Amino acid sequence: MARPLTRQALAGPRDVALDALARVDQGAWANLVVPRLLAASGLAAGDRAAVTDLVYGSLRMRGALDHALRPLSRQPLERLEPAVLRGLRLGAYELLFAGTAPHAALNEVVGAVRRGGTQGQGGYVNAVLRQLSRRPPRWPDPKDDPLGWATTRGSHPAWMVEQAIERLGAEEALDLVEADNLRPQVTLRVTPGRRTRDELLVELESVGVAARPSPLSPDCVVLEHGEPGALAAVAEGRAVVQDAASALVAPALGVEPGELVLDLGAGPGGKAGHLAALGARVLAVELHPARARMVRDLAARLRLEQRLWTVTGDGTRPPLAGGRFDAALVDAPCSNLGSLRRRPEARWRHGPEELERLAALQGALLDAAVAAVRPGGHVLYSVCTWTQAETDGVVDDALRRHPELEPAPLTGLPGPLGTTAATGPAPPRDRHQFWPHRDGSDGIFLARLRKIH
């Protein structure tokens, strides 16, 4: 197990970055652990930004880093001490992708490894990184070997690339790979009834935060820089941090004010809070107590406690009577392939063998939602991925299992998504897949169903 560093022992950004990477190796998510470590670090704003880049960059480009390091290490990378491998990856990221001067990268990373481990660990890291600084890797040609490029320089597991090529073709699959490796922009969604988008832009400008309207969601703005958690608009509930495609999920359900909505698997609560802010009465079911608390905390911050209630329980067997709800949202657990910009470690945590299990869970949640909704009510299925098994496959299977269901048009999608250049307005669609490389957003899949009887 990695040795956590105390605040007193943290000497700089690399120390904090290595601590964060150790915690991610032990199962934490970077988007949760990095803010906590930064809050306790005492680092200046520039150093805090450096930590974020070092952690996310090392995780995002791990496949490329390992490809570069493997021929230079005397031992297989898999047999190295975890602290050594983390130091090598961090230093390789600085040398290959961060633009750090070689002498600075070597000195700072090796020093941090020694402070967190032993002299011997630092020596090995120093020896390998010095070789890398003199012998940068050669990458496959993306035109001649798209799979080879995507799994090395593109830093994606082979199974993900193969599935992307199957769905998109080789050329567009590489566009997706490149989009996954971009640093994500921070998007804020206004809280309906508390702020309009224009009002939020004015508020942000008044405190010196540069922002622009999102081209995808009419309720979102994109920050040019800054830490969203430090903004009064976020702390006081006038806005929430939410990807622009995710901000279209709640409107796509098409509920009216006062209608009763069931949200299965609601944590951390962004979509449940959005539904409640749009006027629905929302019962949020969340299996994990810590995530259920996050939903309650969000309801309090948004001042929606009278319209958003939380129950801790299994969404596949919700503790409530069936047929009572006007609508249901199934924002299901998934492989997270649509959010690799924000959760880069997800690409290394999931394998193709999981898809069958995930699809079974997603189907069970859909079954529970169908049972909960009254005749004439709607169910919205949402996942942040693009695999066929978890998107169209789950919906098609649900339609086969439930003759009482029929596809229903999605609501609330912005105009450009409902038009085509050749024919003008397109017919209403009951499903839509967002793509990072096409939409500049997370890869959200949406499907809307109506319960006929």
Coordinates of C-alpha atoms in Angstrom, one line a residue:
M1 CA 0.0 0.0 0.0
A2 CA 1.2 3.5 -0.8
R3 CA 2.4 5.6 2.0
P4 CA 0.2 8.7 2.2
L5 CA 2.1 11.9 2.6
T6 CA 1.3 14.4 5.4
R7 CA 0.7 18.0 4.6
Q8 CA 4.1 18.9 6.2
A9 CA 5.9 16.4 4.0
L10 CA 4.4 17.7 0.7
A11 CA 7.1 19.8 -0.8
G12 CA 5.5 20.7 -4.1
P13 CA 3.2 19.8 -7.0
R14 CA 4.9 16.5 -7.8
D15 CA 4.5 15.3 -4.2
V16 CA 0.8 16.0 -4.3
A17 CA 0.5 14.5 -7.7
L18 CA 2.2 11.2 -6.7
D19 CA 0.0 11.1 -3.6
A20 CA -3.1 11.5 -5.7
L21 CA -2.0 8.8 -8.2
A22 CA -1.3 6.4 -5.3
R23 CA -4.9 6.9 -4.1
V24 CA -6.2 6.4 -7.6
D25 CA -4.2 3.1 -7.8
Q26 CA -6.0 2.0 -4.6
G27 CA -9.4 2.6 -6.2
A28 CA -10.2 6.3 -5.7
W29 CA -11.5 8.5 -8.5
A30 CA -9.2 11.4 -9.5
N31 CA -12.1 13.9 -9.7
L32 CA -12.8 13.3 -6.0
V33 CA -9.4 12.8 -4.5
V34 CA -7.5 15.7 -6.3
P35 CA -9.8 18.5 -4.9
R36 CA -9.4 17.1 -1.4
L37 CA -5.6 17.0 -1.6
L38 CA -5.4 20.4 -3.2
A39 CA -7.6 21.9 -0.4
A40 CA -5.1 20.6 2.2
S41 CA -1.9 21.3 0.2
G42 CA -1.5 25.0 0.8
L43 CA -0.2 25.3 -2.8
A44 CA -0.5 28.5 -4.8
A45 CA -3.0 28.7 -7.7
G46 CA -0.4 28.0 -10.4
D47 CA 0.9 25.0 -8.6
R48 CA -2.6 23.7 -8.0
A49 CA -3.3 23.9 -11.7
A50 CA 0.0 22.0 -12.3
V51 CA -1.1 19.2 -10.0
T52 CA -4.3 18.8 -11.8
D53 CA -2.6 18.6 -15.2
L54 CA 0.0 16.1 -13.9
V55 CA -2.5 13.8 -12.4
Y56 CA -5.0 13.8 -15.2
G57 CA -2.4 13.8 -17.9
S58 CA -0.5 10.8 -16.4
L59 CA -3.8 8.9 -16.1
R60 CA -5.0 9.9 -19.5
M61 CA -1.8 9.1 -21.4
R62 CA -0.9 6.0 -19.4
G63 CA -0.9 3.8 -22.5
A64 CA 1.4 6.1 -24.4
L65 CA 3.7 6.4 -21.3
D66 CA 4.0 2.7 -20.8
H67 CA 4.7 2.2 -24.5
A68 CA 7.6 4.7 -24.2
L69 CA 8.9 3.3 -20.9
R70 CA 8.7 -0.4 -21.6
P71 CA 11.8 -0.8 -23.8
L72 CA 13.9 1.3 -21.4
S73 CA 13.1 -0.5 -18.1
R74 CA 15.3 -3.5 -17.1
Q75 CA 12.2 -5.1 -15.5
P76 CA 8.7 -5.5 -16.9
L77 CA 6.6 -2.5 -15.9
E78 CA 4.1 -4.8 -14.2
R79 CA 6.8 -6.1 -11.8
L80 CA 8.0 -2.7 -10.7
E81 CA 7.2 -1.3 -7.3
P82 CA 4.1 0.8 -7.6
A83 CA 5.8 3.9 -6.3
V84 CA 8.5 3.5 -9.0
L85 CA 6.0 3.0 -11.8
R86 CA 4.0 6.1 -10.7
G87 CA 7.2 8.1 -10.7
L88 CA 8.2 6.8 -14.1
R89 CA 4.8 7.6 -15.6
L90 CA 4.7 11.1 -14.0
G91 CA 8.2 11.9 -15.3
A92 CA 7.4 10.5 -18.8
Y93 CA 4.3 12.6 -19.0
E94 CA 6.3 15.7 -18.2
L95 CA 9.0 14.8 -20.8
L96 CA 6.7 13.8 -23.6
F97 CA 3.5 15.8 -23.2
A98 CA 3.6 18.5 -20.6
G99 CA 6.4 20.5 -22.2
T100 CA 8.6 20.5 -19.1
A101 CA 12.3 21.1 -19.6
P102 CA 14.1 17.8 -19.2
H103 CA 16.4 18.8 -16.4
A104 CA 13.4 20.3 -14.4
A105 CA 11.3 17.2 -15.0
L106 CA 14.0 14.8 -13.9
N107 CA 15.0 16.8 -10.8
E108 CA 11.5 17.5 -9.5
V109 CA 10.0 14.0 -10.2
V110 CA 13.0 12.1 -8.8
G111 CA 13.1 14.3 -5.7
A112 CA 9.4 13.7 -5.1
V113 CA 9.9 9.9 -5.5
R114 CA 12.8 9.9 -3.0
R115 CA 10.8 12.0 -0.5
G116 CA 7.9 9.5 -0.7
G117 CA 9.9 6.3 -0.9
T118 CA 13.6 5.4 -0.9
Q119 CA 16.9 6.5 -2.4
G120 CA 16.9 3.3 -4.5
Q121 CA 13.4 4.0 -6.0
G122 CA 14.5 7.5 -6.9
G123 CA 17.7 6.2 -8.5
Y124 CA 15.9 3.8 -10.8
V125 CA 13.4 6.5 -11.9
N126 CA 16.3 8.8 -12.6
A127 CA 18.1 6.2 -14.7
V128 CA 15.1 5.3 -16.9
L129 CA 13.9 8.9 -17.4
R130 CA 17.4 10.0 -18.4
Q131 CA 17.2 7.3 -21.2
L132 CA 13.8 8.5 -22.2
S133 CA 15.0 12.1 -22.5
R134 CA 17.6 10.9 -25.0
R135 CA 15.5 8.3 -26.8
P136 CA 11.9 9.5 -27.3
P137 CA 9.5 6.9 -28.6
R138 CA 8.5 6.3 -32.2
W139 CA 4.7 6.0 -32.7
P140 CA 2.9 3.9 -35.4
D141 CA 1.5 5.8 -38.4
P142 CA -2.2 6.4 -37.8
K143 CA -3.0 6.0 -41.5
D144 CA -1.2 2.7 -41.9
D145 CA -1.9 1.3 -38.4
P146 CA -4.9 3.1 -36.8
L147 CA -5.2 0.4 -34.1
G148 CA -1.5 0.6 -33.2
W149 CA -1.5 4.4 -33.1
A150 CA -4.7 4.5 -31.0
T151 CA -3.4 2.0 -28.4
T152 CA 0.0 3.7 -28.1
R153 CA 0.1 7.4 -28.9
G154 CA -3.7 7.5 -28.5
S155 CA -3.5 5.8 -25.1
H156 CA -6.7 3.7 -25.4
P157 CA -7.2 -0.1 -24.6
A158 CA -7.4 -2.1 -27.8
W159 CA -11.0 -3.4 -27.1
M160 CA -12.3 0.2 -26.8
V161 CA -10.6 1.2 -30.1
E162 CA -12.0 -2.0 -31.8
Q163 CA -15.5 -1.2 -30.7
A164 CA -15.1 2.5 -31.8
I165 CA -13.9 1.4 -35.2
E166 CA -16.8 -1.0 -35.6
R167 CA -19.3 1.8 -34.8
L168 CA -17.6 4.8 -36.5
G169 CA -15.0 3.5 -39.0
A170 CA -11.3 3.9 -38.5
E171 CA -10.9 7.6 -39.4
E172 CA -13.7 8.8 -37.1
A173 CA -12.6 6.4 -34.4
L174 CA -9.3 8.2 -34.3
D175 CA -11.1 11.5 -34.0
L176 CA -12.9 10.1 -30.9
V177 CA -9.6 8.9 -29.4
E178 CA -8.1 12.4 -29.9
A179 CA -11.1 14.0 -28.4
D180 CA -10.9 11.7 -25.3
N181 CA -7.4 13.0 -24.7
L182 CA -8.3 16.7 -24.7
R183 CA -8.4 18.5 -21.4
P184 CA -12.1 19.0 -20.6
Q185 CA -13.5 22.4 -20.2
V186 CA -15.6 23.2 -17.1
T187 CA -19.3 23.7 -17.9
L188 CA -21.8 25.3 -15.6
R189 CA -25.6 24.8 -15.9
V190 CA -27.9 27.4 -14.5
T191 CA -30.5 26.4 -11.9
P192 CA -33.9 27.1 -13.4
G193 CA -35.8 29.7 -11.5
R194 CA -32.6 31.0 -9.9
R195 CA -30.7 32.3 -12.9
T196 CA -30.9 32.6 -16.6
R197 CA -27.9 31.9 -18.7
D198 CA -27.4 35.6 -19.6
E199 CA -27.7 36.5 -15.9
L200 CA -25.0 33.9 -15.0
L201 CA -22.7 35.3 -17.7
V202 CA -23.1 38.8 -16.2
E203 CA -22.5 37.5 -12.7
L204 CA -19.3 35.7 -13.8
E205 CA -18.1 38.7 -15.7
S206 CA -18.6 40.9 -12.6
V207 CA -16.1 38.7 -10.6
G208 CA -13.6 38.5 -13.4
V209 CA -14.4 35.0 -14.6
A210 CA -14.3 34.6 -18.4
A211 CA -17.1 32.4 -19.8
R212 CA -19.1 31.9 -23.0
P213 CA -22.4 30.4 -23.9
S214 CA -22.3 26.6 -24.6
P215 CA -23.1 25.8 -28.2
L216 CA -24.9 22.7 -27.2
S217 CA -27.1 23.5 -24.2
P218 CA -29.1 26.7 -23.8
D219 CA -28.7 26.5 -20.1
C220 CA -24.9 26.1 -19.9
V221 CA -21.9 28.3 -20.0
V222 CA -18.3 27.2 -20.6
L223 CA -15.6 28.6 -18.3
E224 CA -12.3 29.7 -19.8
H225 CA -10.4 29.1 -16.6
G226 CA -10.8 29.0 -12.8
E227 CA -12.0 26.6 -10.1
P228 CA -15.8 26.3 -10.2
G229 CA -16.0 25.3 -6.5
A230 CA -14.7 28.7 -5.5
L231 CA -17.5 30.5 -7.3
A232 CA -20.4 32.0 -5.3
A233 CA -22.9 31.0 -8.0
V234 CA -22.0 27.4 -7.5
A235 CA -21.7 27.5 -3.7
E236 CA -25.1 29.2 -3.4
G237 CA -26.9 27.0 -5.9
R238 CA -27.5 29.4 -8.7
A239 CA -25.5 27.1 -10.9
V240 CA -24.1 23.6 -10.8
V241 CA -21.1 22.0 -12.6
Q242 CA -22.6 19.8 -15.3
D243 CA -21.5 18.8 -18.8
A244 CA -23.6 20.3 -21.6
A245 CA -24.9 16.9 -22.8
S246 CA -25.8 15.9 -19.3
A247 CA -27.7 19.1 -18.9
L248 CA -30.0 17.9 -21.7
V249 CA -31.0 14.7 -19.9
A250 CA -33.6 16.2 -17.6
P251 CA -35.4 18.2 -20.3
A252 CA -35.4 15.2 -22.6
L253 CA -37.8 13.4 -20.1
G254 CA -40.4 16.0 -20.9
V255 CA -42.1 16.3 -17.5
E256 CA -44.6 19.0 -16.5
P257 CA -44.4 21.0 -13.3
G258 CA -45.9 19.1 -10.4
E259 CA -45.5 15.7 -12.0
L260 CA -44.1 12.9 -9.8
V261 CA -40.8 11.5 -11.1
L262 CA -38.7 8.6 -10.0
D263 CA -34.9 8.8 -10.4
L264 CA -33.3 5.4 -10.0
G265 CA -29.6 5.5 -9.2
A266 CA -29.7 9.3 -8.5
G267 CA -26.3 10.0 -6.9
P268 CA -24.7 12.5 -7.0
G269 CA -27.9 14.3 -7.9
G270 CA -27.3 16.6 -10.8
K271 CA -30.1 15.3 -13.0
A272 CA -32.5 14.8 -10.0
G273 CA -31.8 18.4 -9.0
H274 CA -32.4 19.6 -12.5
L275 CA -35.8 17.8 -12.7
A276 CA -36.8 19.3 -9.4
A277 CA -35.7 22.8 -10.5
L278 CA -37.9 22.4 -13.6
G279 CA -40.9 21.9 -11.3
A280 CA -41.2 18.1 -11.0
R281 CA -41.6 16.4 -7.6
V282 CA -38.7 13.9 -7.6
L283 CA -38.1 10.8 -5.5
A284 CA -34.4 9.9 -5.8
V285 CA -33.3 6.3 -5.1
E286 CA -29.6 5.7 -4.5
L287 CA -28.0 2.5 -3.4
H288 CA -24.9 4.0 -1.8
P289 CA -25.4 6.0 1.4
A290 CA -22.6 8.4 0.7
R291 CA -24.0 9.3 -2.7
A292 CA -27.5 9.6 -1.3
R293 CA -26.1 12.2 1.1
M294 CA -24.7 14.0 -1.9
V295 CA -28.2 14.2 -3.4
R296 CA -29.6 15.6 -0.1
D297 CA -26.8 18.1 0.1
L298 CA -27.5 19.2 -3.4
A299 CA -31.2 19.6 -2.7
A300 CA -30.4 21.9 0.2
R301 CA -27.9 24.0 -1.8
L302 CA -30.4 24.4 -4.6
R303 CA -33.2 25.1 -2.1
L304 CA -35.3 22.2 -3.4
E305 CA -35.9 20.1 -0.3
Q306 CA -39.6 20.5 -0.8
R307 CA -39.5 18.9 -4.3
L308 CA -36.6 16.5 -4.1
W309 CA -36.6 13.6 -1.6
T310 CA -34.0 10.9 -1.3
V311 CA -34.4 7.2 -0.4
T312 CA -31.4 4.9 0.1
G313 CA -32.2 1.6 -1.6
D314 CA -31.6 -0.7 -4.6
G315 CA -32.9 0.9 -7.8
T316 CA -33.6 -2.5 -9.3
R317 CA -36.0 -3.2 -6.4
P318 CA -37.2 0.3 -5.3
P319 CA -39.1 0.3 -2.0
L320 CA -42.3 1.7 -3.3
A321 CA -45.6 0.7 -4.9
G322 CA -45.7 0.4 -8.7
G323 CA -47.7 2.4 -11.2
R324 CA -47.7 5.6 -9.2
F325 CA -45.2 7.8 -11.1
D326 CA -45.7 10.1 -14.1
A327 CA -42.2 9.5 -15.3
A328 CA -38.9 7.8 -14.4
L329 CA -35.3 8.5 -15.1
V330 CA -32.8 5.6 -15.4
D331 CA -29.4 7.2 -15.5
A332 CA -27.6 3.9 -15.2
P333 CA -24.2 2.7 -14.1
C334 CA -22.1 2.1 -17.2
S335 CA -18.6 1.7 -18.7
N336 CA -18.1 5.5 -18.7
L337 CA -16.6 5.5 -22.1
G338 CA -18.3 8.8 -22.8
S339 CA -16.6 10.6 -20.0
L340 CA -12.9 9.6 -20.6
R341 CA -11.9 13.3 -20.8
R342 CA -13.1 13.8 -17.2
R343 CA -12.5 10.3 -15.8
P344 CA -9.4 9.2 -17.6
E345 CA -8.7 6.3 -15.3
A346 CA -12.0 4.7 -16.4
R347 CA -10.3 3.5 -19.6
W348 CA -8.0 1.3 -17.5
R349 CA -10.6 0.1 -15.1
H350 CA -13.1 -1.4 -17.5
G351 CA -12.9 -4.4 -19.8
P352 CA -15.1 -5.9 -22.5
E353 CA -16.0 -8.7 -20.1
E354 CA -18.0 -6.2 -18.0
L355 CA -20.4 -5.2 -20.7
E356 CA -22.7 -8.2 -20.3
R357 CA -22.9 -7.6 -16.5
L358 CA -23.5 -3.9 -17.0
A359 CA -26.2 -4.4 -19.6
A360 CA -28.0 -6.8 -17.3
L361 CA -28.0 -4.2 -14.5
Q362 CA -29.1 -1.5 -16.9
G363 CA -32.0 -3.7 -18.1
A364 CA -33.0 -4.5 -14.5
L365 CA -33.2 -0.8 -13.7
L366 CA -35.3 -0.2 -16.8
D367 CA -37.6 -3.0 -15.7
A368 CA -38.1 -1.3 -12.3
A369 CA -38.8 2.0 -14.0
V370 CA -41.4 0.5 -16.3
A371 CA -43.1 -1.1 -13.3
A372 CA -43.1 2.2 -11.4
V373 CA -44.6 4.4 -14.1
R374 CA -48.4 4.7 -14.7
P375 CA -49.9 4.0 -18.1
G376 CA -49.2 7.0 -20.4
G377 CA -46.1 7.8 -18.4
H378 CA -42.6 8.0 -19.8
V379 CA -39.2 6.5 -19.0
L380 CA -35.9 8.1 -20.1
Y381 CA -32.8 5.8 -20.3
S382 CA -29.5 7.5 -20.1
V383 CA -25.9 6.3 -20.0
C384 CA -22.5 8.0 -20.4
T385 CA -21.1 5.6 -22.9
W386 CA -21.5 4.6 -26.6
T387 CA -21.0 0.8 -26.7
Q388 CA -23.8 -1.0 -28.6
A389 CA -24.4 -3.4 -25.8
E390 CA -25.2 -0.6 -23.3
T391 CA -27.1 1.7 -25.6
D392 CA -29.3 0.4 -28.4
G393 CA -28.9 -3.2 -27.2
V394 CA -30.4 -2.4 -23.8
V395 CA -33.3 -0.4 -25.2
D396 CA -34.1 -3.0 -27.9
D397 CA -34.1 -5.8 -25.3
A398 CA -36.5 -3.7 -23.0
L399 CA -38.9 -3.2 -25.9
R400 CA -38.9 -6.9 -26.6
R401 CA -39.5 -7.7 -22.9
H402 CA -42.2 -5.1 -22.4
P403 CA -45.0 -5.0 -25.0
E404 CA -46.6 -2.2 -23.0
L405 CA -43.7 0.1 -24.1
E406 CA -43.2 2.1 -27.3
P407 CA -40.6 4.5 -28.4
A408 CA -41.4 8.2 -27.7
P409 CA -39.8 11.3 -29.1
L410 CA -37.1 13.0 -27.0
T411 CA -38.0 16.5 -25.8
G412 CA -35.8 19.5 -25.1
L413 CA -33.0 18.8 -27.6
P414 CA -31.6 22.0 -29.2
G415 CA -32.5 22.9 -32.7
P416 CA -29.4 21.7 -34.6
L417 CA -29.8 18.1 -33.2
G418 CA -33.3 18.0 -34.8
T419 CA -32.2 19.1 -38.4
T420 CA -30.2 17.8 -41.2
A421 CA -28.4 19.9 -43.9
A422 CA -30.1 18.0 -46.7
T423 CA -33.7 17.9 -45.5
G424 CA -34.1 20.6 -43.0
P425 CA -36.2 19.7 -39.9
A426 CA -35.8 16.0 -39.1
P427 CA -38.6 13.8 -37.7
P428 CA -38.6 13.5 -33.9
R429 CA -36.2 11.0 -32.6
D430 CA -36.6 8.6 -29.7
R431 CA -32.8 8.0 -29.2
H432 CA -29.7 10.2 -29.5
Q433 CA -26.0 9.5 -29.0
F434 CA -23.8 12.5 -28.2
W435 CA -20.1 12.1 -29.1
P436 CA -17.1 13.9 -27.6
H437 CA -15.5 14.5 -31.0
R438 CA -18.7 15.6 -32.7
D439 CA -20.4 17.6 -29.9
G440 CA -17.5 18.6 -27.6
S441 CA -19.4 17.0 -24.7
D442 CA -19.6 13.8 -22.8
G443 CA -20.7 10.8 -24.9
I444 CA -24.3 10.6 -23.4
F445 CA -26.9 8.2 -24.9
L446 CA -30.6 9.0 -24.5
A447 CA -33.7 7.0 -25.3
R448 CA -37.3 7.9 -24.3
L449 CA -40.1 5.3 -24.0
R450 CA -43.8 5.6 -23.3
K451 CA -45.9 3.1 -21.3
I452 CA -49.0 2.4 -23.4
H453 CA -51.0 0.5 -20.8

